[in-house]
Amino acid sequence: MAAPQSSTEDLSLTHAEAMALMTAYRFGPLTTYRLRRLYDEAPVASYSNSTGTVYPVVRRLSARGLIDARPVEGSRRGAETIVCTETGRRALKAWVMEVGKEEAILSDTARSKLSCLALLTPAERVEWADRLLANLAEATRVLEEFYARHGDVPFADLLQDNFVSTLESRRAWAERTRRALVENPASY
């Protein structure tokens, strides 16, 4: 039986903490090194796999009792295996139930950069759009490979649908943007 949640229990998570805890929950038990490798394989840019980011996050989660870190027997480097605790699952549940503006209007650096295209020549603007379209095509390929390897995770079909539909929408927007930059260079 799960322990009752204390009213003073802090279950708030930073983005980095939520990503690490989610990964420990979905793929654990795993070492912090494996966590970093999973981040490296991830098709999204919001995971930082640097040691200066991951190890402090794991230490914070462990100190808060959200993960359990156990030494790997025989490890000369002091490797630890991490698993999501019951408190960690409560924190993840609270994080999942928190729906805010991040879920509605996604951060999009391409959209942000668009507001600065006046700095570019008309030819550079089209080149930018071409590079964005190439990047989106590559992202589609990477996602297909990722799901070929990790299609057994819970809700994989829904995750894949989100990625694909988002990429399709972004690609259509990028194509419209390119077309407008080519057909009306003086307007921009």
Short mmCIF file of N, CA and C in Angstrom, two decimals:
data_model
loop_
_atom_site.label_atom_id
_atom_site.label_comp_id
_atom_site.label_asym_id
_atom_site.label_seq_id
_atom_site.Cartn_x
_atom_site.Cartn_y
_atom_site.Cartn_z
N MET A 1 0.85 -1.18 0.00
CA MET A 1 0.00 0.00 0.00
C MET A 1 0.89 1.24 0.00
N ALA A 2 0.59 2.19 -0.86
CA ALA A 2 1.41 3.39 -0.97
C ALA A 2 1.23 4.26 0.26
N ALA A 3 2.34 4.88 0.64
CA ALA A 3 2.29 5.78 1.78
C ALA A 3 1.48 7.01 1.42
N PRO A 4 0.68 7.55 2.36
CA PRO A 4 -0.09 8.74 2.05
C PRO A 4 0.85 9.92 1.76
N GLN A 5 0.44 10.76 0.84
CA GLN A 5 1.27 11.90 0.47
C GLN A 5 1.17 12.96 1.54
N SER A 6 2.31 13.42 2.02
CA SER A 6 2.35 14.48 3.00
C SER A 6 1.94 15.78 2.34
N SER A 7 1.20 16.62 3.07
CA SER A 7 0.76 17.89 2.49
C SER A 7 1.93 18.84 2.30
N THR A 8 3.05 18.58 2.96
CA THR A 8 4.22 19.44 2.81
C THR A 8 5.26 18.85 1.85
N GLU A 9 4.96 17.69 1.30
CA GLU A 9 5.89 17.03 0.40
C GLU A 9 6.02 17.84 -0.89
N ASP A 10 7.25 18.22 -1.22
CA ASP A 10 7.50 19.00 -2.44
C ASP A 10 7.70 18.05 -3.61
N LEU A 11 6.71 17.99 -4.49
CA LEU A 11 6.78 17.11 -5.64
C LEU A 11 7.08 17.89 -6.92
N SER A 12 7.37 19.17 -6.81
CA SER A 12 7.65 19.97 -8.00
C SER A 12 8.94 19.50 -8.66
N LEU A 13 8.96 19.60 -9.99
CA LEU A 13 10.12 19.16 -10.77
C LEU A 13 10.50 20.23 -11.77
N THR A 14 11.79 20.45 -11.92
CA THR A 14 12.27 21.26 -13.03
C THR A 14 12.15 20.41 -14.29
N HIS A 15 12.32 21.03 -15.44
CA HIS A 15 12.26 20.27 -16.69
C HIS A 15 13.33 19.17 -16.68
N ALA A 16 14.56 19.52 -16.30
CA ALA A 16 15.65 18.54 -16.30
C ALA A 16 15.36 17.40 -15.32
N GLU A 17 14.80 17.72 -14.16
CA GLU A 17 14.46 16.68 -13.19
C GLU A 17 13.35 15.78 -13.72
N ALA A 18 12.34 16.38 -14.35
CA ALA A 18 11.24 15.58 -14.89
C ALA A 18 11.74 14.63 -15.97
N MET A 19 12.64 15.10 -16.83
CA MET A 19 13.16 14.25 -17.91
C MET A 19 13.97 13.09 -17.33
N ALA A 20 14.82 13.36 -16.34
CA ALA A 20 15.63 12.30 -15.74
C ALA A 20 14.75 11.30 -14.99
N LEU A 21 13.80 11.81 -14.24
CA LEU A 21 12.91 10.94 -13.47
C LEU A 21 12.04 10.09 -14.40
N MET A 22 11.53 10.71 -15.46
CA MET A 22 10.74 9.99 -16.44
C MET A 22 11.56 8.87 -17.07
N THR A 23 12.81 9.15 -17.39
CA THR A 23 13.67 8.15 -18.01
C THR A 23 13.97 7.01 -17.03
N ALA A 24 14.22 7.35 -15.78
CA ALA A 24 14.45 6.32 -14.76
C ALA A 24 13.20 5.47 -14.58
N TYR A 25 12.04 6.09 -14.63
CA TYR A 25 10.77 5.35 -14.50
C TYR A 25 10.55 4.42 -15.69
N ARG A 26 10.76 4.93 -16.90
CA ARG A 26 10.46 4.15 -18.10
C ARG A 26 11.51 3.09 -18.41
N PHE A 27 12.79 3.39 -18.15
CA PHE A 27 13.86 2.50 -18.58
C PHE A 27 14.65 1.89 -17.42
N GLY A 28 14.32 2.26 -16.18
CA GLY A 28 15.10 1.80 -15.04
C GLY A 28 14.85 0.34 -14.71
N PRO A 29 15.70 -0.23 -13.89
CA PRO A 29 16.89 0.41 -13.33
C PRO A 29 17.96 0.61 -14.41
N LEU A 30 18.67 1.72 -14.26
CA LEU A 30 19.74 2.03 -15.20
C LEU A 30 20.81 2.85 -14.50
N THR A 31 22.00 2.86 -15.07
CA THR A 31 23.06 3.68 -14.52
C THR A 31 22.91 5.10 -15.05
N THR A 32 23.55 6.04 -14.39
CA THR A 32 23.51 7.42 -14.86
C THR A 32 24.19 7.51 -16.22
N TYR A 33 25.20 6.70 -16.45
CA TYR A 33 25.84 6.68 -17.76
C TYR A 33 24.83 6.25 -18.84
N ARG A 34 24.03 5.23 -18.55
CA ARG A 34 23.01 4.78 -19.51
C ARG A 34 21.95 5.86 -19.71
N LEU A 35 21.61 6.58 -18.65
CA LEU A 35 20.69 7.71 -18.75
C LEU A 35 21.22 8.74 -19.76
N ARG A 36 22.50 9.06 -19.63
CA ARG A 36 23.13 10.00 -20.57
C ARG A 36 23.09 9.46 -22.00
N ARG A 37 23.32 8.16 -22.18
CA ARG A 37 23.29 7.57 -23.52
C ARG A 37 21.87 7.63 -24.11
N LEU A 38 20.86 7.38 -23.28
CA LEU A 38 19.47 7.48 -23.74
C LEU A 38 19.16 8.92 -24.17
N TYR A 39 19.66 9.89 -23.42
CA TYR A 39 19.47 11.30 -23.81
C TYR A 39 20.13 11.55 -25.16
N ASP A 40 21.31 10.99 -25.34
CA ASP A 40 22.04 11.17 -26.59
C ASP A 40 21.27 10.59 -27.78
N GLU A 41 20.58 9.47 -27.56
CA GLU A 41 19.79 8.81 -28.61
C GLU A 41 18.47 9.50 -28.87
N ALA A 42 17.99 10.28 -27.90
CA ALA A 42 16.65 10.86 -28.00
C ALA A 42 16.55 11.79 -29.21
N PRO A 43 15.43 11.73 -29.92
CA PRO A 43 15.26 12.55 -31.11
C PRO A 43 14.89 14.00 -30.82
N VAL A 44 14.82 14.40 -29.57
CA VAL A 44 14.46 15.77 -29.23
C VAL A 44 15.67 16.52 -28.68
N ALA A 45 15.61 17.83 -28.77
CA ALA A 45 16.75 18.65 -28.36
C ALA A 45 16.67 19.10 -26.91
N SER A 46 15.62 18.76 -26.21
CA SER A 46 15.45 19.28 -24.85
C SER A 46 16.18 18.49 -23.77
N TYR A 47 16.89 17.45 -24.16
CA TYR A 47 17.66 16.67 -23.20
C TYR A 47 19.12 17.09 -23.26
N SER A 48 19.69 17.47 -22.12
CA SER A 48 21.11 17.76 -22.07
C SER A 48 21.80 16.54 -21.47
N ASN A 49 22.72 15.94 -22.23
CA ASN A 49 23.40 14.76 -21.72
C ASN A 49 24.78 15.08 -21.16
N SER A 50 25.05 16.35 -20.90
CA SER A 50 26.36 16.71 -20.35
C SER A 50 26.47 16.23 -18.90
N THR A 51 27.67 15.83 -18.53
CA THR A 51 27.88 15.35 -17.16
C THR A 51 27.59 16.46 -16.15
N GLY A 52 27.85 17.71 -16.54
CA GLY A 52 27.61 18.84 -15.64
C GLY A 52 26.13 19.10 -15.39
N THR A 53 25.27 18.54 -16.22
CA THR A 53 23.83 18.67 -16.03
C THR A 53 23.24 17.40 -15.42
N VAL A 54 23.55 16.25 -16.00
CA VAL A 54 22.90 15.01 -15.59
C VAL A 54 23.26 14.59 -14.17
N TYR A 55 24.52 14.56 -13.82
CA TYR A 55 24.91 14.06 -12.50
C TYR A 55 24.36 14.92 -11.36
N PRO A 56 24.40 16.26 -11.46
CA PRO A 56 23.76 17.06 -10.39
C PRO A 56 22.25 16.82 -10.29
N VAL A 57 21.58 16.63 -11.42
CA VAL A 57 20.14 16.35 -11.40
C VAL A 57 19.88 15.03 -10.68
N VAL A 58 20.67 14.01 -11.01
CA VAL A 58 20.51 12.70 -10.36
C VAL A 58 20.77 12.83 -8.86
N ARG A 59 21.77 13.60 -8.47
CA ARG A 59 22.04 13.79 -7.03
C ARG A 59 20.86 14.48 -6.34
N ARG A 60 20.28 15.50 -6.99
CA ARG A 60 19.12 16.20 -6.40
C ARG A 60 17.93 15.26 -6.25
N LEU A 61 17.66 14.48 -7.29
CA LEU A 61 16.54 13.54 -7.23
C LEU A 61 16.75 12.50 -6.14
N SER A 62 17.99 12.05 -5.99
CA SER A 62 18.30 11.08 -4.95
C SER A 62 18.14 11.71 -3.57
N ALA A 63 18.64 12.92 -3.40
CA ALA A 63 18.54 13.61 -2.10
C ALA A 63 17.09 13.85 -1.70
N ARG A 64 16.22 14.04 -2.69
CA ARG A 64 14.80 14.27 -2.42
C ARG A 64 14.02 12.97 -2.27
N GLY A 65 14.70 11.82 -2.48
CA GLY A 65 14.04 10.53 -2.34
C GLY A 65 13.18 10.17 -3.54
N LEU A 66 13.40 10.83 -4.69
CA LEU A 66 12.60 10.56 -5.88
C LEU A 66 13.19 9.42 -6.70
N ILE A 67 14.47 9.17 -6.54
CA ILE A 67 15.11 8.00 -7.11
C ILE A 67 15.94 7.35 -6.02
N ASP A 68 16.16 6.08 -6.20
CA ASP A 68 17.03 5.33 -5.30
C ASP A 68 18.28 5.01 -6.10
N ALA A 69 19.43 5.45 -5.60
CA ALA A 69 20.71 5.19 -6.27
C ALA A 69 21.47 4.15 -5.45
N ARG A 70 21.76 3.03 -6.11
CA ARG A 70 22.48 1.95 -5.43
C ARG A 70 23.79 1.69 -6.15
N PRO A 71 24.89 1.52 -5.40
CA PRO A 71 26.18 1.25 -6.03
C PRO A 71 26.14 -0.03 -6.86
N VAL A 72 26.80 0.01 -8.00
CA VAL A 72 26.93 -1.17 -8.85
C VAL A 72 28.07 -2.01 -8.28
N GLU A 73 27.76 -3.25 -7.94
CA GLU A 73 28.78 -4.12 -7.35
C GLU A 73 29.96 -4.26 -8.30
N GLY A 74 31.16 -4.11 -7.74
CA GLY A 74 32.39 -4.30 -8.50
C GLY A 74 32.78 -3.11 -9.37
N SER A 75 32.01 -2.03 -9.34
CA SER A 75 32.35 -0.87 -10.16
C SER A 75 33.51 -0.11 -9.52
N ARG A 76 34.57 0.06 -10.28
CA ARG A 76 35.73 0.80 -9.78
C ARG A 76 35.51 2.31 -9.86
N ARG A 77 34.55 2.72 -10.67
CA ARG A 77 34.29 4.15 -10.85
C ARG A 77 33.16 4.66 -9.95
N GLY A 78 32.62 3.81 -9.14
CA GLY A 78 31.53 4.22 -8.25
C GLY A 78 30.20 4.37 -8.97
N ALA A 79 30.00 3.61 -10.03
CA ALA A 79 28.74 3.68 -10.76
C ALA A 79 27.58 3.29 -9.87
N GLU A 80 26.45 3.90 -10.15
CA GLU A 80 25.24 3.60 -9.39
C GLU A 80 24.11 3.24 -10.35
N THR A 81 23.24 2.37 -9.87
CA THR A 81 22.02 2.05 -10.59
C THR A 81 20.92 2.89 -9.97
N ILE A 82 20.13 3.55 -10.82
CA ILE A 82 19.05 4.38 -10.30
C ILE A 82 17.71 3.79 -10.69
N VAL A 83 16.76 3.91 -9.76
CA VAL A 83 15.38 3.48 -9.99
C VAL A 83 14.46 4.56 -9.43
N CYS A 84 13.33 4.69 -10.05
CA CYS A 84 12.31 5.64 -9.60
C CYS A 84 11.64 5.06 -8.34
N THR A 85 11.53 5.86 -7.29
CA THR A 85 10.89 5.42 -6.06
C THR A 85 9.39 5.70 -6.12
N GLU A 86 8.68 5.25 -5.11
CA GLU A 86 7.24 5.55 -5.02
C GLU A 86 7.02 7.06 -4.94
N THR A 87 7.84 7.75 -4.19
CA THR A 87 7.74 9.22 -4.12
C THR A 87 8.03 9.82 -5.49
N GLY A 88 8.99 9.25 -6.20
CA GLY A 88 9.29 9.70 -7.55
C GLY A 88 8.11 9.51 -8.48
N ARG A 89 7.40 8.38 -8.34
CA ARG A 89 6.21 8.15 -9.17
C ARG A 89 5.11 9.16 -8.84
N ARG A 90 4.98 9.53 -7.56
CA ARG A 90 3.99 10.57 -7.20
C ARG A 90 4.39 11.91 -7.81
N ALA A 91 5.69 12.22 -7.79
CA ALA A 91 6.15 13.48 -8.39
C ALA A 91 5.90 13.47 -9.89
N LEU A 92 6.17 12.34 -10.55
CA LEU A 92 5.90 12.24 -11.99
C LEU A 92 4.41 12.38 -12.28
N LYS A 93 3.59 11.76 -11.45
CA LYS A 93 2.14 11.87 -11.64
C LYS A 93 1.70 13.32 -11.51
N ALA A 94 2.22 14.04 -10.52
CA ALA A 94 1.89 15.45 -10.35
C ALA A 94 2.37 16.26 -11.56
N TRP A 95 3.55 15.94 -12.07
CA TRP A 95 4.10 16.63 -13.24
C TRP A 95 3.23 16.37 -14.47
N VAL A 96 2.81 15.13 -14.66
CA VAL A 96 1.95 14.78 -15.81
C VAL A 96 0.62 15.54 -15.73
N MET A 97 0.05 15.62 -14.55
CA MET A 97 -1.26 16.26 -14.38
C MET A 97 -1.19 17.78 -14.51
N GLU A 98 0.00 18.35 -14.42
CA GLU A 98 0.18 19.79 -14.57
C GLU A 98 0.16 20.14 -16.05
N VAL A 99 -0.89 20.75 -16.51
CA VAL A 99 -1.00 21.13 -17.92
C VAL A 99 -1.04 22.64 -17.98
N GLY A 100 -0.04 23.22 -18.66
CA GLY A 100 0.06 24.67 -18.73
C GLY A 100 0.34 25.15 -20.14
N LYS A 101 0.85 26.35 -20.22
CA LYS A 101 1.08 26.94 -21.54
C LYS A 101 2.15 26.19 -22.34
N GLU A 102 3.06 25.49 -21.67
CA GLU A 102 4.08 24.72 -22.38
C GLU A 102 3.46 23.63 -23.25
N GLU A 103 2.32 23.10 -22.83
CA GLU A 103 1.66 22.06 -23.61
C GLU A 103 0.81 22.66 -24.73
N ALA A 104 0.49 23.94 -24.64
CA ALA A 104 -0.36 24.56 -25.66
C ALA A 104 0.46 25.21 -26.77
N ILE A 105 1.31 26.13 -26.41
CA ILE A 105 2.13 26.82 -27.40
C ILE A 105 3.57 26.37 -27.18
N LEU A 106 4.02 25.49 -28.07
CA LEU A 106 5.33 24.89 -27.92
C LEU A 106 6.43 25.89 -28.26
N SER A 107 7.52 25.77 -27.56
CA SER A 107 8.70 26.57 -27.87
C SER A 107 9.18 26.17 -29.26
N ASP A 108 9.50 27.15 -30.09
CA ASP A 108 9.91 26.86 -31.46
C ASP A 108 10.96 27.88 -31.88
N THR A 109 12.21 27.46 -31.91
CA THR A 109 13.28 28.39 -32.27
C THR A 109 13.17 28.83 -33.72
N ALA A 110 12.64 28.01 -34.59
CA ALA A 110 12.47 28.43 -35.99
C ALA A 110 11.50 29.61 -36.05
N ARG A 111 10.42 29.53 -35.31
CA ARG A 111 9.46 30.63 -35.26
C ARG A 111 10.11 31.88 -34.67
N SER A 112 10.93 31.70 -33.63
CA SER A 112 11.62 32.84 -33.03
C SER A 112 12.60 33.47 -34.01
N LYS A 113 13.34 32.63 -34.72
CA LYS A 113 14.32 33.14 -35.68
C LYS A 113 13.66 33.86 -36.84
N LEU A 114 12.45 33.46 -37.19
CA LEU A 114 11.73 34.09 -38.29
C LEU A 114 11.62 35.60 -38.07
N SER A 115 11.45 36.03 -36.84
CA SER A 115 11.31 37.46 -36.56
C SER A 115 12.59 38.24 -36.82
N CYS A 116 13.70 37.55 -37.03
CA CYS A 116 14.99 38.21 -37.30
C CYS A 116 15.46 38.00 -38.74
N LEU A 117 14.62 37.48 -39.61
CA LEU A 117 15.04 37.23 -40.99
C LEU A 117 15.37 38.52 -41.73
N ALA A 118 14.95 39.65 -41.23
CA ALA A 118 15.29 40.92 -41.87
C ALA A 118 16.81 41.14 -41.88
N LEU A 119 17.51 40.46 -41.02
CA LEU A 119 18.98 40.55 -40.98
C LEU A 119 19.63 39.87 -42.18
N LEU A 120 18.86 39.00 -42.86
CA LEU A 120 19.39 38.21 -43.97
C LEU A 120 19.02 38.83 -45.31
N THR A 121 19.82 38.53 -46.30
CA THR A 121 19.47 38.93 -47.66
C THR A 121 18.33 38.03 -48.14
N PRO A 122 17.61 38.42 -49.20
CA PRO A 122 16.56 37.54 -49.71
C PRO A 122 17.07 36.13 -50.04
N ALA A 123 18.26 36.01 -50.60
CA ALA A 123 18.82 34.69 -50.92
C ALA A 123 19.13 33.91 -49.64
N GLU A 124 19.64 34.59 -48.62
CA GLU A 124 19.93 33.92 -47.35
C GLU A 124 18.65 33.46 -46.66
N ARG A 125 17.56 34.20 -46.82
CA ARG A 125 16.27 33.80 -46.24
C ARG A 125 15.80 32.48 -46.85
N VAL A 126 15.91 32.39 -48.17
CA VAL A 126 15.52 31.15 -48.85
C VAL A 126 16.44 30.02 -48.42
N GLU A 127 17.73 30.30 -48.31
CA GLU A 127 18.69 29.29 -47.84
C GLU A 127 18.31 28.82 -46.44
N TRP A 128 17.92 29.75 -45.58
CA TRP A 128 17.50 29.40 -44.22
C TRP A 128 16.30 28.44 -44.28
N ALA A 129 15.32 28.78 -45.11
CA ALA A 129 14.14 27.92 -45.24
C ALA A 129 14.51 26.54 -45.79
N ASP A 130 15.42 26.51 -46.75
CA ASP A 130 15.88 25.22 -47.30
C ASP A 130 16.57 24.39 -46.22
N ARG A 131 17.39 25.04 -45.40
CA ARG A 131 18.09 24.32 -44.33
C ARG A 131 17.10 23.80 -43.29
N LEU A 132 16.07 24.60 -43.01
CA LEU A 132 15.04 24.16 -42.07
C LEU A 132 14.30 22.95 -42.62
N LEU A 133 13.94 22.99 -43.89
CA LEU A 133 13.26 21.85 -44.51
C LEU A 133 14.14 20.60 -44.50
N ALA A 134 15.42 20.76 -44.76
CA ALA A 134 16.34 19.62 -44.72
C ALA A 134 16.43 19.06 -43.29
N ASN A 135 16.45 19.95 -42.31
CA ASN A 135 16.52 19.54 -40.92
C ASN A 135 15.26 18.77 -40.53
N LEU A 136 14.11 19.22 -40.98
CA LEU A 136 12.85 18.53 -40.68
C LEU A 136 12.81 17.16 -41.34
N ALA A 137 13.34 17.05 -42.56
CA ALA A 137 13.41 15.74 -43.23
C ALA A 137 14.32 14.80 -42.45
N GLU A 138 15.45 15.30 -41.97
CA GLU A 138 16.36 14.48 -41.17
C GLU A 138 15.70 14.07 -39.86
N ALA A 139 14.96 14.98 -39.24
CA ALA A 139 14.27 14.66 -37.99
C ALA A 139 13.27 13.53 -38.20
N THR A 140 12.59 13.53 -39.34
CA THR A 140 11.65 12.46 -39.65
C THR A 140 12.37 11.12 -39.74
N ARG A 141 13.51 11.10 -40.39
CA ARG A 141 14.31 9.87 -40.51
C ARG A 141 14.77 9.40 -39.13
N VAL A 142 15.26 10.32 -38.31
CA VAL A 142 15.75 9.98 -36.96
C VAL A 142 14.61 9.41 -36.12
N LEU A 143 13.43 10.01 -36.21
CA LEU A 143 12.29 9.51 -35.45
C LEU A 143 11.90 8.10 -35.87
N GLU A 144 11.93 7.83 -37.15
CA GLU A 144 11.60 6.48 -37.63
C GLU A 144 12.58 5.47 -37.05
N GLU A 145 13.87 5.81 -37.06
CA GLU A 145 14.89 4.91 -36.50
C GLU A 145 14.70 4.75 -34.99
N PHE A 146 14.41 5.86 -34.30
CA PHE A 146 14.23 5.81 -32.86
C PHE A 146 13.08 4.87 -32.49
N TYR A 147 11.96 4.99 -33.18
CA TYR A 147 10.82 4.14 -32.86
C TYR A 147 11.01 2.71 -33.32
N ALA A 148 11.86 2.49 -34.28
CA ALA A 148 12.20 1.12 -34.65
C ALA A 148 12.94 0.45 -33.49
N ARG A 149 13.74 1.22 -32.76
CA ARG A 149 14.50 0.69 -31.62
C ARG A 149 13.71 0.70 -30.32
N HIS A 150 12.83 1.70 -30.12
CA HIS A 150 12.16 1.89 -28.83
C HIS A 150 10.64 1.85 -28.95
N GLY A 151 10.11 1.14 -29.92
CA GLY A 151 8.68 1.08 -30.12
C GLY A 151 7.92 0.31 -29.07
N ASP A 152 8.65 -0.27 -28.11
CA ASP A 152 8.00 -1.06 -27.07
C ASP A 152 7.72 -0.26 -25.81
N VAL A 153 8.03 1.04 -25.80
CA VAL A 153 7.75 1.84 -24.61
C VAL A 153 6.25 2.08 -24.52
N PRO A 154 5.73 2.31 -23.32
CA PRO A 154 4.30 2.55 -23.18
C PRO A 154 3.84 3.75 -24.03
N PHE A 155 2.72 3.59 -24.67
CA PHE A 155 2.10 4.64 -25.49
C PHE A 155 2.94 5.04 -26.69
N ALA A 156 3.78 4.12 -27.18
CA ALA A 156 4.68 4.43 -28.30
C ALA A 156 3.92 4.91 -29.53
N ASP A 157 2.76 4.31 -29.80
CA ASP A 157 2.01 4.72 -30.98
C ASP A 157 1.50 6.16 -30.85
N LEU A 158 1.09 6.55 -29.66
CA LEU A 158 0.63 7.93 -29.45
C LEU A 158 1.80 8.91 -29.46
N LEU A 159 2.93 8.51 -28.89
CA LEU A 159 4.12 9.35 -28.93
C LEU A 159 4.56 9.57 -30.38
N GLN A 160 4.59 8.50 -31.14
CA GLN A 160 4.97 8.58 -32.54
C GLN A 160 3.99 9.47 -33.32
N ASP A 161 2.71 9.33 -33.05
CA ASP A 161 1.71 10.16 -33.71
C ASP A 161 1.95 11.64 -33.41
N ASN A 162 2.27 11.96 -32.17
CA ASN A 162 2.57 13.35 -31.81
C ASN A 162 3.77 13.87 -32.58
N PHE A 163 4.84 13.09 -32.59
CA PHE A 163 6.05 13.51 -33.32
C PHE A 163 5.77 13.70 -34.81
N VAL A 164 5.11 12.73 -35.41
CA VAL A 164 4.87 12.77 -36.85
C VAL A 164 3.95 13.94 -37.21
N SER A 165 2.86 14.09 -36.48
CA SER A 165 1.93 15.17 -36.82
C SER A 165 2.55 16.54 -36.58
N THR A 166 3.37 16.66 -35.55
CA THR A 166 4.07 17.92 -35.31
C THR A 166 5.04 18.21 -36.44
N LEU A 167 5.81 17.21 -36.84
CA LEU A 167 6.76 17.40 -37.94
C LEU A 167 6.05 17.72 -39.24
N GLU A 168 4.94 17.05 -39.52
CA GLU A 168 4.19 17.34 -40.75
C GLU A 168 3.69 18.78 -40.75
N SER A 169 3.19 19.23 -39.62
CA SER A 169 2.71 20.60 -39.50
C SER A 169 3.85 21.60 -39.69
N ARG A 170 4.97 21.34 -39.06
CA ARG A 170 6.13 22.23 -39.18
C ARG A 170 6.67 22.24 -40.61
N ARG A 171 6.69 21.08 -41.24
CA ARG A 171 7.17 21.00 -42.63
C ARG A 171 6.24 21.80 -43.56
N ALA A 172 4.93 21.67 -43.37
CA ALA A 172 3.98 22.42 -44.20
C ALA A 172 4.17 23.92 -43.98
N TRP A 173 4.36 24.33 -42.74
CA TRP A 173 4.61 25.75 -42.44
C TRP A 173 5.92 26.21 -43.09
N ALA A 174 6.97 25.40 -42.98
CA ALA A 174 8.27 25.77 -43.56
C ALA A 174 8.17 25.88 -45.09
N GLU A 175 7.38 25.00 -45.71
CA GLU A 175 7.20 25.07 -47.17
C GLU A 175 6.44 26.33 -47.56
N ARG A 176 5.39 26.69 -46.79
CA ARG A 176 4.67 27.93 -47.06
C ARG A 176 5.57 29.15 -46.87
N THR A 177 6.39 29.10 -45.84
CA THR A 177 7.32 30.20 -45.57
C THR A 177 8.31 30.34 -46.71
N ARG A 178 8.89 29.23 -47.15
CA ARG A 178 9.85 29.28 -48.26
C ARG A 178 9.19 29.84 -49.52
N ARG A 179 7.99 29.36 -49.80
CA ARG A 179 7.29 29.82 -51.00
C ARG A 179 7.06 31.34 -50.93
N ALA A 180 6.65 31.84 -49.77
CA ALA A 180 6.42 33.28 -49.61
C ALA A 180 7.73 34.06 -49.77
N LEU A 181 8.82 33.53 -49.25
CA LEU A 181 10.11 34.21 -49.37
C LEU A 181 10.60 34.24 -50.82
N VAL A 182 10.29 33.19 -51.58
CA VAL A 182 10.70 33.13 -52.99
C VAL A 182 9.79 34.01 -53.85
N GLU A 183 8.48 33.91 -53.64
CA GLU A 183 7.54 34.61 -54.51
C GLU A 183 7.43 36.10 -54.20
N ASN A 184 7.67 36.51 -52.98
CA ASN A 184 7.52 37.91 -52.57
C ASN A 184 8.73 38.43 -51.81
N PRO A 185 9.93 38.33 -52.36
CA PRO A 185 11.12 38.73 -51.60
C PRO A 185 11.09 40.20 -51.14
N ALA A 186 10.45 41.06 -51.90
CA ALA A 186 10.42 42.48 -51.54
C ALA A 186 9.49 42.74 -50.37
N SER A 187 8.55 41.83 -50.11
CA SER A 187 7.59 42.02 -49.01
C SER A 187 8.19 41.73 -47.64
N TYR A 188 9.34 41.07 -47.67
CA TYR A 188 9.93 40.65 -46.40
C TYR A 188 11.23 41.30 -46.19
#
